Amino acid sequence: MSQIDIGADHVLVNHWLRGLSAKTGLRLHLNEQGVCAIGHTSGLDCAIEVPDGRGRVYLHIPLMTWACSPASLAEHCVFENFLGINTDGASFAIDREEGQIVAWITRRLETLDEASFGTLIVDFFESAAERRRELEEFCRREASRDNPHLEREQAFLRG
């Protein structure tokens, strides 16, 4: 299997993005650095990256701020990463520059076509939205464990 050069990678992914643009009404294309951002109704933003002619596409979505997270969240994320079973094949990571916990996934371009590329993006968004809800719930449980009055207060407010 020969590796596709960066120009061919970008041309291919931009072709797929044009197809998605026609279906969604969004103007999607890779910039000069090989990156395209797509927003989702869940409020999440996905970065699609096609770097350095590696013949791969990388997707990553920031899920929550790392700085405000309980220390136990790191262990929770590592456990959830195991085999990708609880993350639909994605992995958690920390983006140090942005201070965010992100979900990310990668695929070889040669294993995709326009339809499977679109499905990958939609499925990844849906999975990331679910992962974010789970992480937020985990953080709420941890916060109420640290502050038992908080749980009663939240239950009262939920009515």
Coordinates of N, CA and C in Angstrom, one line a residue:
M1 N 0.8 -1.2 0.0 CA 0.0 0.0 0.0 C 0.9 1.2 0.0
S2 N 0.7 2.1 -1.0 CA 1.5 3.3 -1.1 C 0.8 4.4 -0.3
Q3 N 1.6 5.2 0.3 CA 1.1 6.4 1.1 C 0.7 7.5 0.1
I4 N -0.5 8.1 0.3 CA -1.0 9.2 -0.6 C -0.2 10.4 -0.1
D5 N 0.2 11.3 -1.0 CA 0.9 12.5 -0.6 C -0.1 13.5 -0.1
I6 N 0.4 14.6 0.5 CA -0.5 15.5 1.2 C -1.4 16.2 0.2
G7 N -1.0 16.5 -1.0 CA -1.9 17.1 -1.9 C -3.1 16.2 -2.3
A8 N -2.8 15.0 -2.5 CA -3.9 14.0 -2.8 C -4.8 13.8 -1.6
D9 N -4.2 13.8 -0.4 CA -5.1 13.6 0.8 C -6.1 14.7 0.9
H10 N -5.6 16.0 0.7 CA -6.4 17.1 0.8 C -7.5 17.2 -0.3
V11 N -7.1 16.9 -1.5 CA -8.0 16.8 -2.6 C -9.1 15.8 -2.3
L12 N -8.8 14.6 -1.9 CA -9.7 13.6 -1.6 C -10.7 14.0 -0.5
V13 N -10.2 14.5 0.6 CA -11.0 14.9 1.8 C -11.9 16.1 1.4
N14 N -11.3 17.0 0.7 CA -12.1 18.2 0.2 C -13.2 17.8 -0.7
H15 N -13.0 16.8 -1.5 CA -14.1 16.2 -2.4 C -15.2 15.7 -1.5
W16 N -14.9 14.9 -0.4 CA -15.9 14.4 0.5 C -16.6 15.5 1.2
L17 N -15.8 16.5 1.6 CA -16.4 17.7 2.3 C -17.4 18.4 1.5
R18 N -17.1 18.5 0.2 CA -18.0 19.2 -0.8 C -19.3 18.4 -0.8
G19 N -19.2 17.1 -0.8 CA -20.4 16.3 -0.8 C -21.3 16.5 0.5
L20 N -20.6 16.6 1.6 CA -21.3 16.9 2.9 C -21.9 18.3 2.8
S21 N -21.1 19.3 2.2 CA -21.6 20.6 2.1 C -22.9 20.7 1.3
A22 N -23.0 19.9 0.3 CA -24.2 19.9 -0.5 C -25.4 19.4 0.3
K23 N -25.1 18.4 1.1 CA -26.2 17.8 1.9 C -26.6 18.7 3.1
T24 N -25.7 19.4 3.7 CA -25.9 20.2 4.9 C -26.1 21.7 4.7
G25 N -25.7 22.2 3.6 CA -25.8 23.6 3.3 C -24.6 24.4 4.0
L26 N -23.7 23.7 4.6 CA -22.5 24.3 5.2 C -21.4 24.4 4.2
R27 N -20.5 25.3 4.3 CA -19.4 25.5 3.4 C -18.2 24.8 4.1
L28 N -17.9 23.6 3.8 CA -16.9 22.8 4.4 C -15.7 22.6 3.5
H29 N -14.5 22.8 4.0 CA -13.3 22.5 3.3 C -12.1 22.6 4.2
L30 N -11.0 21.9 3.9 CA -9.8 22.0 4.7 C -9.1 23.3 4.4
N31 N -8.5 23.9 5.5 CA -7.7 25.1 5.3 C -6.3 24.7 4.8
E32 N -5.4 25.7 4.8 CA -4.0 25.4 4.3 C -3.3 24.5 5.2
Q33 N -3.7 24.4 6.5 CA -3.0 23.5 7.4 C -3.7 22.1 7.4
G34 N -4.7 21.9 6.6 CA -5.4 20.6 6.5 C -6.4 20.4 7.6
V35 N -7.1 21.5 8.0 CA -8.0 21.4 9.1 C -9.4 22.0 8.7
C36 N -10.4 21.4 9.1 CA -11.8 21.9 8.9 C -12.6 21.7 10.2
A37 N -13.3 22.7 10.6 CA -14.1 22.7 11.8 C -15.6 22.6 11.4
I38 N -16.3 21.7 12.2 CA -17.7 21.6 11.9 C -18.4 21.6 13.3
G39 N -19.5 22.4 13.4 CA -20.3 22.5 14.6 C -21.5 21.5 14.5
H40 N -22.0 21.2 15.7 CA -23.1 20.3 15.8 C -24.2 20.9 16.7
T41 N -25.4 20.4 16.5 CA -26.6 20.9 17.3 C -26.4 20.7 18.8
S42 N -25.5 19.8 19.2 CA -25.3 19.5 20.6 C -24.4 20.6 21.2
G43 N -23.9 21.5 20.4 CA -23.0 22.5 20.9 C -21.5 22.1 20.8
L44 N -21.3 20.9 20.3 CA -19.9 20.5 20.2 C -19.3 20.9 18.8
D45 N -18.0 21.1 18.8 CA -17.3 21.4 17.5 C -16.3 20.4 17.3
C46 N -16.3 19.9 16.0 CA -15.3 18.8 15.6 C -14.3 19.4 14.7
A47 N -13.0 19.1 15.0 CA -11.9 19.4 14.1 C -11.6 18.2 13.3
I48 N -11.6 18.4 12.0 CA -11.2 17.3 11.0 C -9.8 17.7 10.6
E49 N -8.8 16.8 10.8 CA -7.4 17.2 10.4 C -6.9 16.1 9.4
V50 N -6.2 16.6 8.4 CA -5.5 15.7 7.5 C -4.1 16.2 7.4
P51 N -3.2 15.8 8.3 CA -1.8 16.3 8.4 C -0.8 15.5 7.6
D52 N 0.2 16.2 7.1 CA 1.5 15.7 6.7 C 1.4 14.5 5.7
G53 N 0.4 14.4 4.9 CA 0.4 13.3 3.9 C 0.5 11.9 4.5
R54 N -0.1 11.7 5.7 CA 0.0 10.4 6.4 C -1.1 9.5 5.9
G55 N -2.0 9.9 5.0 CA -3.0 9.0 4.5 C -4.0 8.7 5.6
R56 N -4.2 9.6 6.6 CA -5.2 9.4 7.7 C -6.0 10.7 7.9
V57 N -7.1 10.5 8.4 CA -8.0 11.6 8.9 C -8.1 11.5 10.4
Y58 N -8.0 12.6 11.1 CA -8.1 12.6 12.5 C -9.3 13.5 12.9
L59 N -10.1 13.1 13.7 CA -11.3 13.9 14.2 C -11.1 14.0 15.7
H60 N -11.3 15.2 16.2 CA -11.3 15.5 17.7 C -12.3 16.5 18.1
I61 N -12.9 16.3 19.3 CA -14.0 17.1 19.8 C -13.7 17.4 21.2
P62 N -13.5 18.7 21.6 CA -13.4 19.1 23.0 C -14.7 18.8 23.7
L63 N -14.6 18.1 24.9 CA -15.8 17.7 25.7 C -16.0 18.6 26.9
M64 N -14.9 18.9 27.6 CA -15.1 19.7 28.8 C -13.7 20.3 29.2
T65 N -13.7 21.3 30.1 CA -12.5 21.9 30.6 C -11.8 20.9 31.6
W66 N -10.6 20.7 31.4 CA -9.8 19.8 32.3 C -9.5 20.4 33.6
A67 N -9.3 21.7 33.7 CA -8.9 22.4 34.9 C -9.9 22.2 36.1
C68 N -11.2 22.2 35.7 CA -12.2 22.2 36.8 C -12.6 20.8 37.1
S69 N -12.0 19.8 36.5 CA -12.4 18.4 36.7 C -11.8 17.8 37.9
P70 N -12.6 16.9 38.6 CA -12.1 16.2 39.8 C -10.9 15.3 39.4
A71 N -10.0 15.1 40.3 CA -8.8 14.3 40.0 C -9.2 12.9 39.6
S72 N -10.3 12.3 40.1 CA -10.7 11.0 39.7 C -11.2 10.9 38.3
L73 N -11.4 12.0 37.6 CA -11.9 11.9 36.2 C -10.8 11.3 35.3
A74 N -9.6 11.5 35.6 CA -8.5 11.0 34.7 C -8.6 9.4 34.8
E75 N -8.7 8.9 36.0 CA -8.8 7.4 36.1 C -10.1 6.9 35.4
H76 N -11.2 7.6 35.6 CA -12.4 7.3 34.9 C -12.2 7.2 33.4
C77 N -11.6 8.2 32.8 CA -11.4 8.2 31.4 C -10.5 7.1 30.9
V78 N -9.5 6.8 31.7 CA -8.6 5.7 31.3 C -9.4 4.4 31.3
F79 N -10.2 4.1 32.3 CA -11.0 2.9 32.4 C -12.0 2.9 31.2
E80 N -12.6 4.0 30.9 CA -13.6 4.1 29.8 C -12.9 3.8 28.4
N81 N -11.6 4.2 28.3 CA -10.9 4.0 27.0 C -10.6 2.6 26.7
F82 N -10.7 1.7 27.7 CA -10.2 0.3 27.5 C -11.0 -0.3 26.3
L83 N -10.2 -0.7 25.3 CA -10.6 -1.3 24.0 C -11.6 -0.5 23.2
G84 N -11.9 0.7 23.7 CA -12.9 1.6 23.0 C -14.3 1.1 23.1
I85 N -14.6 0.1 23.9 CA -15.9 -0.4 24.1 C -16.9 0.6 24.6
N86 N -16.5 1.4 25.6 CA -17.4 2.4 26.2 C -17.3 3.7 25.5
T87 N -16.5 3.8 24.4 CA -16.3 5.1 23.8 C -16.6 5.0 22.3
D88 N -17.2 3.9 21.9 CA -17.6 3.7 20.4 C -16.3 3.8 19.6
G89 N -15.2 3.3 20.1 CA -13.9 3.3 19.3 C -13.1 4.5 19.4
A90 N -13.6 5.6 20.1 CA -12.8 6.8 20.2 C -12.0 6.7 21.5
S91 N -11.1 7.6 21.7 CA -10.3 7.7 22.9 C -10.4 9.0 23.5
F92 N -10.1 9.1 24.8 CA -10.0 10.4 25.5 C -8.6 10.8 25.6
A93 N -8.4 12.1 25.5 CA -7.1 12.7 25.7 C -7.2 14.1 26.3
I94 N -6.1 14.6 26.7 CA -6.1 16.0 27.2 C -5.3 16.9 26.2
D95 N -6.0 17.9 25.8 CA -5.3 18.9 24.9 C -4.7 19.9 25.8
R96 N -3.4 19.9 26.0 CA -2.7 20.8 27.0 C -2.8 22.2 26.6
E97 N -2.7 22.5 25.3 CA -2.8 23.9 24.8 C -4.1 24.5 25.1
E98 N -5.2 23.8 24.9 CA -6.5 24.3 25.1 C -7.1 24.0 26.5
G99 N -6.4 23.1 27.3 CA -6.9 22.8 28.6 C -8.2 22.0 28.6
Q100 N -8.4 21.2 27.6 CA -9.7 20.5 27.4 C -9.5 19.0 27.4
I101 N -10.5 18.2 27.9 CA -10.6 16.8 27.6 C -11.2 16.7 26.3
V102 N -10.6 15.9 25.4 CA -11.1 15.7 24.0 C -11.4 14.2 23.8
A103 N -12.3 14.0 22.9 CA -12.5 12.7 22.3 C -11.9 12.7 20.9
W104 N -11.2 11.7 20.5 CA -10.6 11.7 19.2 C -10.6 10.3 18.6
I105 N -10.5 10.3 17.3 CA -10.6 9.0 16.5 C -9.8 9.3 15.2
T106 N -9.3 8.2 14.7 CA -8.5 8.4 13.4 C -8.9 7.2 12.5
R107 N -8.8 7.4 11.2 CA -9.1 6.4 10.2 C -8.1 6.6 9.0
R108 N -7.7 5.5 8.4 CA -6.9 5.5 7.2 C -7.8 5.9 6.1
L109 N -7.4 6.9 5.3 CA -8.2 7.4 4.2 C -8.6 6.3 3.2
E110 N -7.7 5.3 3.0 CA -8.0 4.2 2.1 C -9.1 3.3 2.5
T111 N -9.5 3.4 3.8 CA -10.6 2.6 4.2 C -12.0 3.3 4.1
L112 N -12.0 4.5 3.7 CA -13.2 5.4 3.6 C -13.6 5.7 2.2
D113 N -14.8 6.0 2.0 CA -15.3 6.7 0.8 C -16.2 7.8 1.3
E114 N -16.8 8.5 0.3 CA -17.6 9.7 0.7 C -18.7 9.4 1.7
A115 N -19.4 8.3 1.5 CA -20.5 7.9 2.4 C -20.0 7.5 3.8
S116 N -19.0 6.7 3.8 CA -18.5 6.2 5.1 C -17.8 7.4 5.9
F117 N -17.2 8.3 5.2 CA -16.6 9.5 5.8 C -17.7 10.3 6.5
G118 N -18.8 10.5 5.8 CA -20.0 11.3 6.4 C -20.5 10.5 7.6
T119 N -20.7 9.2 7.5 CA -21.2 8.4 8.6 C -20.2 8.5 9.8
L120 N -18.9 8.4 9.5 CA -17.9 8.5 10.6 C -18.1 9.8 11.4
I121 N -18.3 10.9 10.7 CA -18.4 12.2 11.3 C -19.7 12.3 12.1
V122 N -20.8 11.9 11.6 CA -22.1 11.9 12.3 C -22.1 11.0 13.5
D123 N -21.6 9.8 13.3 CA -21.5 8.8 14.4 C -20.5 9.4 15.5
F124 N -19.4 10.0 15.1 CA -18.5 10.5 16.1 C -19.1 11.7 16.9
F125 N -19.9 12.5 16.2 CA -20.6 13.6 17.0 C -21.5 13.0 18.0
E126 N -22.3 12.1 17.6 CA -23.3 11.5 18.4 C -22.7 10.8 19.6
S127 N -21.6 10.1 19.4 CA -20.9 9.4 20.5 C -20.2 10.4 21.4
A128 N -19.6 11.5 20.8 CA -19.0 12.5 21.7 C -20.0 13.2 22.5
A129 N -21.2 13.5 22.0 CA -22.3 14.1 22.8 C -22.7 13.3 24.0
E130 N -22.7 12.0 23.7 CA -23.1 11.0 24.8 C -21.9 10.9 25.8
R131 N -20.6 10.9 25.3 CA -19.5 10.9 26.2 C -19.5 12.1 27.1
R132 N -19.8 13.3 26.5 CA -19.8 14.5 27.3 C -20.9 14.5 28.4
R133 N -22.1 14.0 28.1 CA -23.1 13.8 29.1 C -22.6 12.9 30.2
E134 N -22.0 11.8 29.9 CA -21.5 10.9 30.9 C -20.4 11.5 31.7
L135 N -19.5 12.2 31.1 CA -18.4 12.9 31.9 C -19.0 13.9 32.8
E136 N -20.0 14.7 32.4 CA -20.6 15.7 33.2 C -21.3 15.1 34.4
E137 N -22.0 14.0 34.1 CA -22.7 13.2 35.2 C -21.7 12.7 36.2
F138 N -20.6 12.1 35.7 CA -19.5 11.7 36.6 C -19.0 12.8 37.5
C139 N -18.8 14.0 36.9 CA -18.3 15.1 37.7 C -19.3 15.6 38.7
R140 N -20.6 15.5 38.4 CA -21.7 15.9 39.3 C -21.7 14.9 40.5
R141 N -21.6 13.6 40.2 CA -21.5 12.6 41.3 C -20.3 12.8 42.2
E142 N -19.2 13.1 41.6 CA -18.0 13.3 42.4 C -18.1 14.6 43.2
A143 N -18.7 15.6 42.7 CA -18.9 16.9 43.4 C -19.9 16.6 44.6
S144 N -20.9 15.9 44.4 CA -21.9 15.6 45.5 C -21.3 14.7 46.5
R145 N -20.4 13.8 46.1 CA -19.7 13.0 47.1 C -18.8 13.8 48.0
D146 N -18.2 14.8 47.4 CA -17.3 15.7 48.2 C -18.2 16.7 49.0
N147 N -19.4 17.0 48.6 CA -20.3 17.9 49.2 C -21.7 17.3 49.3
P148 N -22.0 16.5 50.3 CA -23.3 15.9 50.4 C -24.5 16.8 50.4
H149 N -24.3 18.1 50.8 CA -25.4 19.0 50.8 C -25.8 19.5 49.4
L150 N -24.8 19.4 48.5 CA -25.0 19.8 47.1 C -26.0 18.9 46.5
E151 N -25.9 17.6 46.7 CA -26.9 16.6 46.1 C -28.3 16.9 46.6
R152 N -28.5 17.2 47.8 CA -29.9 17.5 48.3 C -30.4 18.8 47.7
E153 N -29.5 19.8 47.6 CA -29.8 21.1 47.0 C -30.3 20.9 45.5
Q154 N -29.5 20.1 44.8 CA -29.8 19.8 43.4 C -31.1 19.1 43.2
A155 N -31.3 18.1 44.1 CA -32.6 17.3 44.1 C -33.8 18.2 44.3
F156 N -33.6 19.1 45.3 CA -34.7 20.1 45.6 C -35.0 21.0 44.4
L157 N -33.9 21.5 43.7 CA -34.1 22.3 42.6 C -34.8 21.6 41.4
R158 N -34.5 20.3 41.3 CA -35.1 19.5 40.2 C -36.5 19.3 40.5
G159 N -36.9 19.4 41.7 CA -38.3 19.4 42.1 C -39.0 18.1 42.3

